[in-house]
């Protein structure tokens, strides 16, 4: 069986797992049925065109005469210019150096084509896309609501939508991460994560195939670099009392997968998230994280081989209780290369560190 056919069967199996016999809402143990948004022309054929429009990118007249005309308005052109300027700046500071690092360093250490799990993600799709551009499955999970796939009708209020998009992306463009309190306020007005996911996909060169969603789950398929890829987003409480076995079963169904953790508020340092921490230590092939992820002592205690890049600097003042002396000593004692980009809460490359921890063989 060819690699492409095998990949197709794996993806088909995942879709059946989510959309087949078991209803989507059962993934989170909810008792009442959630409405599955129907596939219509606005959600399938033109979803890529709508995403281009929301992403400040040109729409051809043959794709949508209405959106083609909207893009002539001063409000769209000002929005597109602002988004382009901010996007290019963040791409230069973060995503391009990360893509180079992934190709030159990370891909030599790990299997970069494995599925990727990103807990506490919010709508941050660009960092896993940049770190793992060869992956075809991305699984993101956080408490933020997904919202609805946009329709042609919904974007007619674009003059109100554009300021909300820019506001939602403000801290992300400025520092490389979302501020939870600000994000939840912005997303409540914007309607959820989905518009930001779609913008990130098309602005990174992807082409949206389709978008399905319930109140708490989203599946977006898209082409990137000639490969069909799938984004699964789960709205989920990842704490011990909130995380469902079904999410872990879904992750287990992926086989081997890599995990990326950044700007995670040091939640995995506490016992309130010990179930997720233990699951990731036992199931992730590689864990790529900043110091806000799994504490260094747990990585070493699990027998993982740890590679360090950059430097260790103490946490921000609001997280100062999570200072790791053993990690600081490990950085000081190992020969490690400088990190060419900021990561997590450390937007300055001179202060940033990256931890890559491999699962022991056998």
XYZ file of C-alpha atoms in Angstrom:
362
model
C 0.000 0.000 0.000
C 1.358 3.408 -0.943
C 2.125 6.036 1.678
C -0.533 8.330 0.181
C -3.216 5.626 0.308
C -2.242 4.702 3.860
C -2.440 8.375 4.866
C -5.893 8.606 3.269
C -7.137 5.585 5.193
C -5.828 6.960 8.474
C -7.566 10.316 7.904
C -10.761 8.570 6.837
C -10.692 6.530 10.017
C -10.314 9.652 12.135
C -13.236 11.308 10.395
C -15.377 8.222 10.966
C -14.330 8.220 14.611
C -15.567 11.789 14.968
C -18.421 12.005 12.495
C -19.576 8.435 12.084
C -21.581 6.239 14.376
C -20.737 8.154 17.550
C -22.252 11.643 17.651
C -19.832 14.512 17.959
C -21.244 15.750 21.226
C -20.348 12.435 22.924
C -16.676 13.391 22.725
C -17.182 15.763 25.619
C -19.781 13.794 27.526
C -22.546 16.303 26.902
C -26.093 15.115 27.409
C -27.915 17.174 24.864
C -27.442 17.028 21.133
C -25.542 19.846 19.503
C -26.583 21.145 16.129
C -24.270 20.133 13.308
C -24.031 22.959 10.825
C -25.094 21.681 7.401
C -22.830 21.708 4.423
C -24.126 24.243 1.947
C -22.491 26.251 -0.840
C -21.327 28.875 1.651
C -19.692 26.245 3.880
C -18.035 24.137 1.182
C -17.584 25.589 -2.287
C -16.991 29.164 -1.174
C -15.474 28.673 2.289
C -11.994 29.241 0.864
C -13.164 32.404 -0.880
C -14.758 33.678 2.326
C -11.531 32.900 4.182
C -9.495 34.864 1.641
C -11.803 37.818 2.143
C -11.511 37.617 5.942
C -7.758 37.183 5.591
C -7.354 40.435 3.684
C -6.372 38.592 0.495
C -7.671 39.221 -3.043
C -10.834 37.487 -4.225
C -11.363 37.039 -7.950
C -14.611 38.180 -9.498
C -15.374 34.659 -10.726
C -15.073 33.370 -7.153
C -17.591 35.847 -5.728
C -18.753 39.011 -7.412
C -20.129 40.276 -4.103
C -16.852 39.862 -2.186
C -14.926 41.152 -5.198
C -16.940 44.378 -4.955
C -16.585 44.534 -1.158
C -12.812 44.470 -1.564
C -12.989 47.765 -3.410
C -14.300 49.515 -0.300
C -12.054 51.710 1.774
C -12.827 49.762 4.964
C -11.678 46.433 3.472
C -8.561 47.945 1.919
C -7.562 49.613 5.201
C -8.177 46.348 7.068
C -6.194 44.330 4.499
C -3.256 46.744 4.645
C -3.210 46.706 8.468
C -3.419 42.919 8.644
C -0.715 42.511 6.008
C 1.683 44.801 7.835
C 1.180 43.064 11.186
C 1.302 39.594 9.640
C 4.567 40.212 7.798
C 6.201 41.596 10.939
C 5.246 38.553 13.034
C 6.211 36.222 10.196
C 9.671 37.799 10.046
C 10.133 37.639 13.837
C 8.602 34.223 14.535
C 7.150 31.970 11.897
C 9.845 32.145 9.224
C 12.706 31.543 11.713
C 10.655 28.698 13.225
C 10.134 27.118 9.796
C 13.872 27.368 9.147
C 14.634 25.890 12.578
C 12.183 23.052 11.970
C 13.768 22.191 8.642
C 17.404 22.529 9.736
C 17.278 21.286 13.350
C 13.999 19.838 14.570
C 13.356 17.516 11.627
C 16.732 15.860 12.285
C 15.743 15.024 15.849
C 12.114 13.930 15.537
C 9.632 12.581 13.010
C 8.109 15.866 11.778
C 5.283 14.183 9.874
C 3.525 12.720 12.933
C 0.168 14.160 14.054
C 0.488 17.158 16.367
C -1.369 17.794 19.620
C -1.431 21.316 21.038
C -3.187 21.665 24.423
C -4.124 25.132 25.742
C -3.901 26.354 22.154
C -6.694 28.878 21.861
C -6.826 29.924 18.192
C -3.023 29.708 17.780
C -2.573 27.578 14.669
C 0.479 29.320 13.208
C 3.039 28.006 15.690
C 2.214 24.295 15.157
C 1.976 24.891 11.401
C 5.430 26.489 11.481
C 7.041 23.932 13.813
C 5.530 20.911 12.058
C 4.855 21.883 8.423
C 5.067 18.234 7.290
C 2.304 17.024 9.617
C -1.104 16.314 8.096
C -3.133 16.156 11.328
C -3.294 18.939 13.930
C -5.327 18.510 17.123
C -5.860 21.675 19.177
C -7.695 21.865 22.483
C -8.581 24.693 24.852
C -11.553 26.227 26.644
C -12.243 28.866 23.991
C -15.404 28.324 21.960
C -14.984 27.368 18.292
C -17.989 29.289 16.955
C -19.495 28.709 13.521
C -18.041 28.347 10.075
C -18.661 31.696 8.350
C -21.175 31.926 5.533
C -21.473 34.423 2.739
C -24.361 35.989 4.625
C -22.361 36.397 7.839
C -19.498 38.322 6.208
C -21.847 41.016 4.921
C -21.310 42.726 8.277
C -17.589 42.885 7.560
C -17.269 46.522 8.636
C -18.072 45.397 12.189
C -16.119 42.145 11.938
C -12.745 43.529 10.851
C -12.043 45.569 14.027
C -12.890 42.479 16.112
C -10.424 40.351 14.143
C -7.649 42.900 14.547
C -8.415 43.267 18.250
C -8.352 39.484 18.733
C -4.951 39.258 17.031
C -3.406 42.293 18.745
C -1.442 40.558 21.525
C -0.702 37.602 19.244
C 1.001 39.832 16.714
C 2.677 41.924 19.403
C 4.047 39.178 21.672
C 3.463 35.871 19.888
C 0.777 34.570 22.241
C -2.825 35.278 23.157
C -3.696 36.860 26.497
C -6.503 34.644 27.792
C -8.600 37.356 29.443
C -8.426 39.633 26.401
C -8.973 36.772 23.987
C -12.155 35.506 25.608
C -13.649 38.971 25.572
C -12.771 39.446 21.894
C -13.918 35.969 20.854
C -17.273 36.438 22.562
C -17.858 39.332 20.178
C -16.232 37.725 17.142
C -18.094 34.460 17.655
C -15.251 32.029 18.314
C -11.919 30.691 17.075
C -12.941 29.589 13.597
C -12.451 32.895 11.705
C -8.912 33.141 13.107
C -8.133 29.536 12.137
C -9.321 30.180 8.581
C -7.323 33.402 8.302
C -4.144 31.661 9.468
C -4.604 28.821 6.997
C -5.120 30.966 3.894
C -2.499 33.537 4.843
C 0.045 30.731 5.251
C -0.715 29.559 1.709
C -3.362 26.942 2.433
C -6.610 26.337 0.566
C -9.705 25.512 2.626
C -11.600 22.428 1.480
C -14.412 22.361 4.033
C -15.371 23.294 7.583
C -17.629 21.378 9.973
C -18.526 22.359 13.485
C -20.743 21.708 16.455
C -20.951 23.902 19.526
C -17.690 22.475 20.884
C -15.862 20.724 18.052
C -14.464 21.843 14.715
C -12.981 19.965 11.766
C -11.335 21.988 8.997
C -9.724 20.276 6.028
C -7.294 22.196 3.872
C -4.534 21.742 1.321
C -1.046 22.989 2.119
C 2.097 22.261 0.116
C 0.128 19.776 -1.977
C -0.981 17.708 1.041
C -4.490 17.353 2.396
C -4.383 18.283 6.081
C -6.963 18.261 8.861
C -7.366 20.535 11.860
C -9.389 19.142 14.759
C -10.286 21.664 17.426
C -11.842 20.559 20.727
C -13.336 22.999 23.180
C -12.436 21.238 26.408
C -11.543 21.771 30.037
C -8.199 19.961 30.253
C -8.033 19.812 34.045
C -8.378 16.558 35.983
C -12.037 17.194 36.682
C -12.875 18.323 33.163
C -10.909 16.329 30.612
C -12.865 13.479 29.062
C -11.548 9.986 28.377
C -12.919 10.350 24.837
C -10.394 13.072 23.999
C -7.570 10.870 25.245
C -8.990 7.932 23.269
C -9.057 10.057 20.156
C -5.443 11.079 20.682
C -4.516 7.448 21.322
C -6.194 6.498 18.030
C -3.643 8.661 16.218
C -0.829 6.279 17.136
C 2.419 8.142 17.662
C 2.076 11.915 17.863
C 4.128 14.958 18.792
C 3.007 17.546 21.343
C 3.700 21.275 21.366
C 3.123 23.356 24.511
C 3.671 27.095 24.850
C 2.315 29.966 26.921
C 0.385 27.432 28.996
C 0.180 29.460 32.236
C 2.285 26.731 33.911
C -0.894 24.692 34.422
C 0.945 21.400 33.912
C 3.142 22.253 36.903
C 0.237 21.734 39.299
C -1.650 18.638 40.386
C -4.869 19.965 38.876
C -3.620 18.874 35.441
C -1.711 15.738 36.468
C -3.888 13.437 34.314
C -3.034 15.328 31.133
C 0.618 15.583 32.172
C 0.855 11.839 32.737
C -0.930 11.078 29.477
C 1.439 13.279 27.467
C 4.522 11.774 29.121
C 3.372 8.262 28.288
C 1.949 8.845 24.800
C 3.795 11.725 23.087
C 6.676 10.702 20.861
C 8.259 14.122 21.248
C 7.290 17.093 23.408
C 8.347 20.504 22.110
C 7.690 23.214 24.682
C 8.738 26.263 26.621
C 9.222 26.200 30.384
C 5.478 26.722 30.963
C 4.841 23.156 29.828
C 5.694 19.961 31.694
C 8.291 20.615 34.439
C 11.814 19.486 33.626
C 11.898 17.066 36.569
C 8.985 15.082 35.123
C 10.619 14.874 31.693
C 13.834 13.529 33.217
C 11.933 11.287 35.607
C 10.123 9.683 32.672
C 13.500 8.822 31.143
C 13.174 11.213 28.236
C 16.148 12.449 26.280
C 16.054 16.234 26.518
C 17.596 18.704 24.077
C 17.752 22.382 25.002
C 17.932 25.389 22.700
C 18.371 29.017 23.678
C 18.579 30.095 27.309
C 16.601 29.760 30.504
C 15.303 32.939 32.059
C 13.009 32.984 35.098
C 9.258 33.191 34.470
C 7.418 36.484 34.223
C 6.621 38.022 37.609
C 3.041 36.772 37.585
C 4.413 33.217 37.251
C 7.544 33.595 39.383
C 6.509 30.720 41.682
C 7.200 28.319 38.803
C 10.914 29.039 38.603
C 12.831 25.801 37.869
C 16.303 25.687 39.359
C 17.026 22.242 37.862
C 16.114 23.476 34.380
C 18.300 26.552 34.782
C 21.205 24.306 35.816
C 20.559 22.009 32.855
C 20.716 24.926 30.438
C 23.922 26.128 32.093
C 25.595 22.711 31.950
C 24.699 21.690 28.396
C 26.123 22.897 25.133
C 23.136 24.343 23.362
C 22.536 26.518 20.355
C 20.940 29.964 20.521
C 17.293 30.166 19.578
C 16.678 32.390 16.521
C 13.123 33.284 17.566
C 11.068 34.141 20.618
C 8.858 31.408 22.002
C 6.082 31.308 24.562
C 6.143 34.173 27.037
C 9.676 35.174 26.012
C 9.207 37.131 22.793
C 12.862 38.228 22.768
C 15.071 35.464 21.248
C 17.875 36.436 23.647
C 15.653 35.402 26.567
C 13.819 32.442 25.014
C 14.366 28.746 25.507
C 12.991 25.659 23.761
C 12.815 22.182 25.286
C 12.609 19.091 23.056
C 12.017 15.857 24.990
C 11.960 12.426 23.304
C 10.118 9.375 24.511
C 12.547 6.612 25.513
C 12.684 3.713 23.055
C 11.051 0.502 24.109
